[in-house]
Tab-separated table of C-alpha atoms in Angstrom:
chain	number	residue	atom	x	y	z
K	1	MET	CA	17.842	-57.158	38.420
K	2	SER	CA	19.607	-54.079	39.793
K	3	GLU	CA	17.620	-51.077	40.901
K	4	ARG	CA	17.746	-48.196	38.433
K	5	GLN	CA	19.554	-45.029	39.423
K	6	LYS	CA	17.094	-42.347	40.453
K	7	VAL	CA	17.033	-39.094	38.502
K	8	ALA	CA	16.724	-35.495	39.742
K	9	LEU	CA	16.277	-32.230	37.844
K	10	VAL	CA	17.047	-28.879	39.454
K	11	THR	CA	16.086	-25.672	37.642
K	12	GLY	CA	17.778	-22.353	38.309
K	13	ALA	CA	20.985	-24.198	39.199
K	14	SER	CA	23.588	-21.590	38.253
K	15	SER	CA	23.988	-20.260	41.806
K	16	GLY	CA	22.691	-20.240	45.368
K	17	ILE	CA	19.948	-22.672	46.288
K	18	GLY	CA	19.821	-24.470	42.943
K	19	TYR	CA	23.589	-24.903	42.722
K	20	ALA	CA	23.864	-26.257	46.260
K	21	THR	CA	20.861	-28.555	45.847
K	22	ALA	CA	22.265	-30.068	42.649
K	23	ILE	CA	25.471	-30.887	44.541
K	24	GLU	CA	23.538	-32.443	47.427
K	25	PHE	CA	21.463	-34.654	45.128
K	26	ALA	CA	24.694	-35.794	43.433
K	27	LYS	CA	26.359	-36.547	46.774
K	28	ARG	CA	23.481	-38.870	47.604
K	29	GLY	CA	23.991	-40.916	44.479
K	30	TYR	CA	21.328	-39.579	42.148
K	31	LYS	CA	21.803	-38.843	38.472
K	32	VAL	CA	21.383	-35.085	38.459
K	33	PHE	CA	20.406	-32.728	35.671
K	34	ALA	CA	21.006	-29.048	36.397
K	35	GLY	CA	19.435	-26.437	34.149
K	36	ALA	CA	19.889	-22.679	33.922
K	37	ARG	CA	20.077	-19.951	31.309
K	38	ARG	CA	23.868	-19.722	31.693
K	39	LEU	CA	26.183	-22.725	31.436
K	40	GLU	CA	29.432	-21.152	32.645
K	41	PRO	CA	28.512	-20.831	36.355
K	42	MET	CA	27.515	-24.513	36.405
K	43	GLN	CA	30.752	-25.888	34.951
K	44	LYS	CA	32.062	-26.993	38.366
K	45	LEU	CA	28.865	-28.974	38.903
K	46	LYS	CA	29.871	-31.064	35.909
K	47	ASP	CA	33.619	-31.201	36.532
K	48	GLU	CA	33.586	-31.838	40.279
K	49	HIS	CA	30.250	-33.544	40.942
K	50	GLY	CA	29.321	-35.339	37.730
K	51	VAL	CA	26.154	-33.312	37.253
K	52	TYR	CA	24.740	-33.091	33.727
K	53	ILE	CA	24.445	-29.370	32.988
K	54	PHE	CA	22.399	-27.852	30.185
K	55	LYS	CA	20.810	-24.594	29.124
K	56	LEU	CA	17.259	-24.235	30.363
K	57	ASP	CA	14.984	-21.223	30.182
K	58	VAL	CA	11.738	-22.105	31.942
K	59	SER	CA	10.043	-19.119	30.311
K	60	ASP	CA	10.513	-20.757	26.898
K	61	LEU	CA	8.320	-23.731	25.962
K	62	GLU	CA	10.765	-25.230	23.475
K	63	SER	CA	13.566	-25.097	26.042
K	64	VAL	CA	11.469	-27.025	28.560
K	65	GLN	CA	10.406	-29.569	25.947
K	66	ASN	CA	14.051	-30.079	25.027
K	67	ALA	CA	14.813	-30.745	28.692
K	68	LYS	CA	12.355	-33.638	28.643
K	69	LYS	CA	13.959	-35.083	25.512
K	70	LEU	CA	17.400	-34.698	27.058
K	71	ILE	CA	16.461	-36.567	30.222
K	72	GLU	CA	14.884	-39.371	28.214
K	73	SER	CA	17.942	-39.610	25.981
K	74	GLU	CA	20.590	-39.478	28.701
K	75	THR	CA	18.876	-41.885	31.096
K	76	GLY	CA	17.664	-44.332	28.488
K	77	GLY	CA	14.298	-44.329	30.177
K	78	GLU	CA	11.155	-42.408	30.906
K	79	TYR	CA	11.581	-41.559	34.570
K	80	LEU	CA	12.130	-38.420	36.630
K	81	ASP	CA	12.096	-39.076	40.365
K	82	PHE	CA	12.657	-35.552	41.661
K	83	LEU	CA	11.776	-32.240	40.011
K	84	TYR	CA	12.875	-29.176	41.948
K	85	ASN	CA	11.330	-26.013	40.484
K	86	ASN	CA	13.797	-23.473	41.781
K	87	ALA	CA	14.352	-21.014	38.910
K	88	GLY	CA	13.410	-17.560	40.140
K	89	GLN	CA	13.383	-13.898	39.204
K	90	SER	CA	13.601	-11.049	41.724
K	91	CYS	CA	11.439	-7.937	41.423
K	92	THR	CA	11.955	-5.399	44.205
K	93	PHE	CA	9.817	-2.457	43.165
K	94	PRO	CA	6.851	-0.608	44.668
K	95	ALA	CA	3.520	-1.480	43.066
K	96	THR	CA	3.337	2.054	41.669
K	97	ASP	CA	6.654	1.775	39.821
K	98	VAL	CA	6.892	-1.722	38.366
K	99	THR	CA	6.715	-1.802	34.571
K	100	ASP	CA	4.742	-4.251	32.465
K	101	ALA	CA	7.978	-5.859	31.276
K	102	GLN	CA	9.280	-6.311	34.832
K	103	MET	CA	6.121	-7.849	36.222
K	104	GLN	CA	5.609	-10.063	33.183
K	105	GLN	CA	9.161	-11.395	33.423
K	106	CYS	CA	8.772	-12.096	37.141
K	107	PHE	CA	5.522	-14.011	36.653
K	108	GLU	CA	6.859	-15.749	33.538
K	109	VAL	CA	9.783	-17.268	35.437
K	110	ASN	CA	8.420	-17.646	38.972
K	111	VAL	CA	4.921	-18.877	38.144
K	112	PHE	CA	4.354	-19.804	34.517
K	113	GLY	CA	7.813	-21.345	34.259
K	114	CYS	CA	7.021	-23.738	37.107
K	115	ILE	CA	3.618	-24.592	35.667
K	116	ARG	CA	5.101	-25.143	32.206
K	117	THR	CA	7.902	-27.358	33.532
K	118	VAL	CA	5.539	-29.536	35.552
K	119	ARG	CA	3.142	-29.915	32.642
K	120	GLU	CA	5.823	-30.954	30.161
K	121	LEU	CA	7.670	-33.336	32.497
K	122	ILE	CA	4.701	-34.884	34.263
K	123	PRO	CA	4.714	-38.106	32.171
K	124	LEU	CA	8.229	-38.893	33.421
K	125	ILE	CA	7.305	-38.008	36.998
K	126	ILE	CA	4.169	-40.157	36.971
K	127	ASN	CA	6.154	-43.101	35.590
K	128	ALA	CA	8.580	-42.764	38.491
K	129	LYS	CA	5.916	-42.024	41.114
K	130	GLY	CA	8.160	-39.109	41.826
K	131	VAL	CA	8.252	-35.928	43.876
K	132	ILE	CA	7.676	-32.367	42.649
K	133	GLY	CA	9.073	-29.547	44.753
K	134	PHE	CA	8.936	-25.761	44.614
K	135	THR	CA	10.991	-22.967	46.138
K	136	GLY	CA	8.279	-21.007	47.883
K	137	SER	CA	9.004	-18.051	50.131
K	138	VAL	CA	7.959	-16.301	53.308
K	139	SER	CA	7.460	-13.356	50.928
K	140	GLY	CA	4.350	-15.151	49.739
K	141	ILE	CA	2.957	-14.801	53.270
K	142	ILE	CA	4.498	-11.670	54.807
K	143	PRO	CA	3.820	-8.268	53.120
K	144	PHE	CA	7.422	-7.129	52.837
K	145	PRO	CA	7.509	-3.593	51.396
K	146	PHE	CA	8.460	-3.029	47.766
K	147	SER	CA	7.848	-6.644	46.813
K	148	CYS	CA	4.227	-6.698	45.646
K	149	ILE	CA	4.992	-8.530	42.411
K	150	TYR	CA	7.559	-10.983	43.768
K	151	SER	CA	5.323	-11.740	46.758
K	152	ALA	CA	2.358	-12.293	44.453
K	153	THR	CA	4.344	-14.828	42.410
K	154	LYS	CA	5.281	-16.785	45.511
K	155	ALA	CA	1.736	-16.717	46.885
K	156	ALA	CA	0.582	-18.047	43.514
K	157	ILE	CA	3.105	-20.884	43.662
K	158	HIS	CA	2.028	-21.782	47.197
K	159	GLN	CA	-1.549	-22.276	46.035
K	160	TYR	CA	-0.519	-23.966	42.800
K	161	ALA	CA	1.539	-26.476	44.788
K	162	ALA	CA	-1.339	-27.098	47.198
K	163	THR	CA	-3.786	-27.807	44.388
K	164	LEU	CA	-1.289	-29.839	42.372
K	165	ARG	CA	-0.690	-32.000	45.436
K	166	LEU	CA	-4.402	-32.864	45.478
K	167	GLU	CA	-4.567	-33.525	41.739
K	168	MET	CA	-1.582	-35.882	41.900
K	169	TYR	CA	-3.160	-38.261	44.437
K	170	PRO	CA	-4.362	-40.802	41.812
K	171	PHE	CA	-0.835	-41.096	40.409
K	172	ASP	CA	1.005	-41.458	43.732
K	173	VAL	CA	3.096	-38.380	42.900
K	174	LYS	CA	4.070	-36.296	45.925
K	175	VAL	CA	4.282	-32.498	46.020
K	176	ILE	CA	6.221	-30.368	48.497
K	177	ASN	CA	6.557	-26.606	48.856
K	178	ILE	CA	9.688	-25.238	50.509
K	179	ILE	CA	8.647	-22.008	52.208
K	180	THR	CA	12.012	-20.325	52.257
K	181	GLY	CA	13.351	-17.802	54.728
K	182	GLY	CA	16.796	-16.217	54.723
K	183	VAL	CA	19.290	-18.159	52.602
K	184	LYS	CA	22.641	-16.898	51.345
K	185	THR	CA	22.031	-16.508	47.595
K	186	ASP	CA	22.645	-14.068	44.738
K	187	ILE	CA	18.972	-13.204	44.215
K	188	GLU	CA	19.332	-9.644	45.577
K	189	ASP	CA	17.784	-7.133	43.175
K	190	LYS	CA	20.345	-4.386	42.516
K	191	ARG	CA	18.098	-2.163	40.400
K	192	SER	CA	17.270	1.319	41.698
K	193	LEU	CA	13.978	3.117	42.043
K	194	PRO	CA	13.026	5.050	38.908
K	195	SER	CA	13.570	8.799	39.131
K	196	THR	CA	9.815	9.344	38.759
K	197	SER	CA	8.892	7.203	41.782
K	198	ILE	CA	6.529	8.749	44.318
K	199	TYR	CA	8.806	7.191	46.959
K	200	ASN	CA	11.818	9.295	45.962
K	201	VAL	CA	11.849	11.291	49.185
K	202	PRO	CA	14.451	11.904	51.922
K	203	GLY	CA	15.572	8.632	53.520
K	204	ILE	CA	14.400	6.312	50.757
K	205	ASP	CA	17.887	5.053	49.855
K	206	GLU	CA	18.431	3.639	53.338
K	207	ALA	CA	14.989	2.031	53.397
K	208	TYR	CA	15.235	0.621	49.890
K	209	ASN	CA	18.686	-0.840	50.501
K	210	ALA	CA	17.505	-2.394	53.756
K	211	ARG	CA	14.735	-4.152	51.855
K	212	ARG	CA	16.922	-5.328	48.990
K	213	GLN	CA	19.567	-6.668	51.375
K	214	MET	CA	17.101	-8.174	53.837
K	215	ALA	CA	18.403	-11.750	53.655
K	216	VAL	CA	22.077	-10.859	53.236
K	217	LYS	CA	22.184	-8.649	56.332
K	218	ASN	CA	20.350	-10.978	58.720
K	219	ASN	CA	22.689	-13.962	59.102
K	220	PRO	CA	21.093	-16.103	56.389
K	221	MET	CA	21.337	-19.880	56.357
K	222	PRO	CA	24.197	-21.138	54.147
K	223	ALA	CA	22.867	-22.566	50.894
K	224	GLU	CA	24.630	-25.877	51.582
K	225	VAL	CA	22.764	-26.339	54.868
K	226	TYR	CA	19.473	-25.436	53.211
K	227	ALA	CA	20.168	-27.916	50.399
K	228	ARG	CA	20.748	-30.802	52.811
K	229	LYS	CA	17.407	-30.156	54.454
K	230	VAL	CA	15.582	-29.807	51.143
K	231	VAL	CA	16.973	-32.996	49.611
K	232	SER	CA	15.940	-34.845	52.765
K	233	ASP	CA	12.471	-33.335	52.357
K	234	PHE	CA	12.336	-34.757	48.834
K	235	GLU	CA	13.442	-38.187	50.000
K	236	ASN	CA	11.033	-38.268	52.929
K	237	ALA	CA	8.100	-37.078	50.805
K	238	ARG	CA	7.740	-40.584	49.424
K	239	LEU	CA	6.703	-41.647	52.930
K	240	GLY	CA	3.897	-39.084	53.032
K	241	GLY	CA	3.859	-35.990	55.187
K	242	THR	CA	2.991	-32.357	54.801
K	243	LEU	CA	2.931	-30.005	51.831
K	244	ASN	CA	4.846	-27.115	53.376
K	245	HIS	CA	8.388	-27.365	54.713
K	246	TYR	CA	9.914	-24.299	56.354
K	247	ARG	CA	13.613	-23.909	55.538
K	248	GLY	CA	15.962	-20.950	55.893
K	249	LYS	CA	16.465	-18.267	58.534
K	250	MET	CA	13.250	-17.436	60.449
K	251	SER	CA	11.101	-19.346	57.958
K	252	THR	CA	8.987	-21.126	60.569
K	253	PHE	CA	8.307	-17.954	62.565
K	254	LEU	CA	7.552	-15.785	59.541
K	255	GLY	CA	5.492	-18.517	57.954
K	256	HIS	CA	3.123	-18.618	60.916
K	257	VAL	CA	3.292	-15.210	62.618
K	258	LEU	CA	0.096	-13.917	60.984
K	259	ASN	CA	-1.778	-16.846	62.518
K	260	PHE	CA	-1.286	-15.489	66.030
K	261	VAL	CA	-0.274	-11.823	65.715
K	262	PRO	CA	-2.762	-9.239	64.372
K	263	ARG	CA	-1.889	-8.000	60.904
K	264	PHE	CA	-1.663	-4.339	61.944
K	265	ILE	CA	1.043	-5.224	64.475
K	266	VAL	CA	3.040	-7.121	61.851
K	267	GLU	CA	2.671	-4.187	59.455
K	268	ALA	CA	3.891	-1.737	62.108
K	269	ALA	CA	6.908	-3.952	62.788
K	270	LEU	CA	7.753	-4.086	59.084
K	271	ILE	CA	7.487	-0.308	58.752
K	272	ARG	CA	9.993	0.086	61.595
K	273	LYS	CA	12.250	-2.737	60.402
K	274	PHE	CA	12.731	-1.182	56.983
K	275	HIS	CA	13.162	2.430	58.166
K	276	LEU	CA	9.870	3.574	56.690
K	277	VAL	CA	8.374	5.470	59.642
K	278	GLY	CA	9.748	8.866	58.622
K	279	ILE	CA	9.199	8.226	54.926
K	280	PHE	CA	5.563	7.269	55.356
K	281	GLN	CA	4.965	10.284	57.598
K	282	TYR	CA	6.637	12.581	55.051
K	283	LEU	CA	4.513	11.182	52.225
K	284	LYS	CA	1.335	11.382	54.276
K	285	GLU	CA	1.927	15.046	55.071
K	286	LYS	CA	3.005	15.859	51.512
K	287	TYR	CA	-0.060	14.391	49.879
K	288	SER	CA	-2.382	15.800	52.541
K	289	LYS	CA	-1.090	19.306	51.773
K	290	GLU	CA	-1.412	18.798	48.021
K	291	LYS	CA	-4.981	17.600	48.436
K	292	ALA	CA	-5.805	20.616	50.617
K	293	HIS	CA	-4.611	22.950	47.855
């Protein structure tokens, strides 16, 4: 009896990390399903790599349930060996400016979407004794400015993955969390600060652009290189190993720096890195004067 072909699902596969990871899974002989809200950017995955592409919105329950039915139908079985929860939503705004709609959308995709996808697909994963992976981020560890909401979603996923790993022990399902550093992707948030922002002061454009383009401007790891490492992490997870895998530019350093460098030093470095010294001083003086009056 021949061994069945193993099955992988990658969410958020229309570009960047998800796109490259779908290709890498396909190159290694897996039957790959790639889901995203837009089909057009994934057409080459189908035409050139034999990947099964389909519309998937992880923020919509029915869409996720349909993904399960699709996998069952197309594979003729009830197995999912690898689930890579990669769909993500950027949200580069100060805590004082983010709207309800923006923060809800970010949490809906980055957190609840992952939880929903795992819950709905877990029967297939348990049957396969498979591996569940997440795209975590150094932003869930390091307090990068203007990323309160995005950072909170990634910190939530880190802890969700850690607890899920424990809960999956009886079923021999493995869980890995890819704490991601700089990778060349299209996730940059191009939205501007609102005109009413308390941070609309001299110099903010330079600082805000530096934050939004953080990964792009710092020699990020090519998505293809990242994907090779991540797919190997999935394959090796069956042998045991750790929860967290550090992939991408400076991921290992940033993932651990707060363990050995005092937080106030890290904060000071971030303020300098993102050109915030003058801005913070300006705001401090401005609000001190207003309070005095």
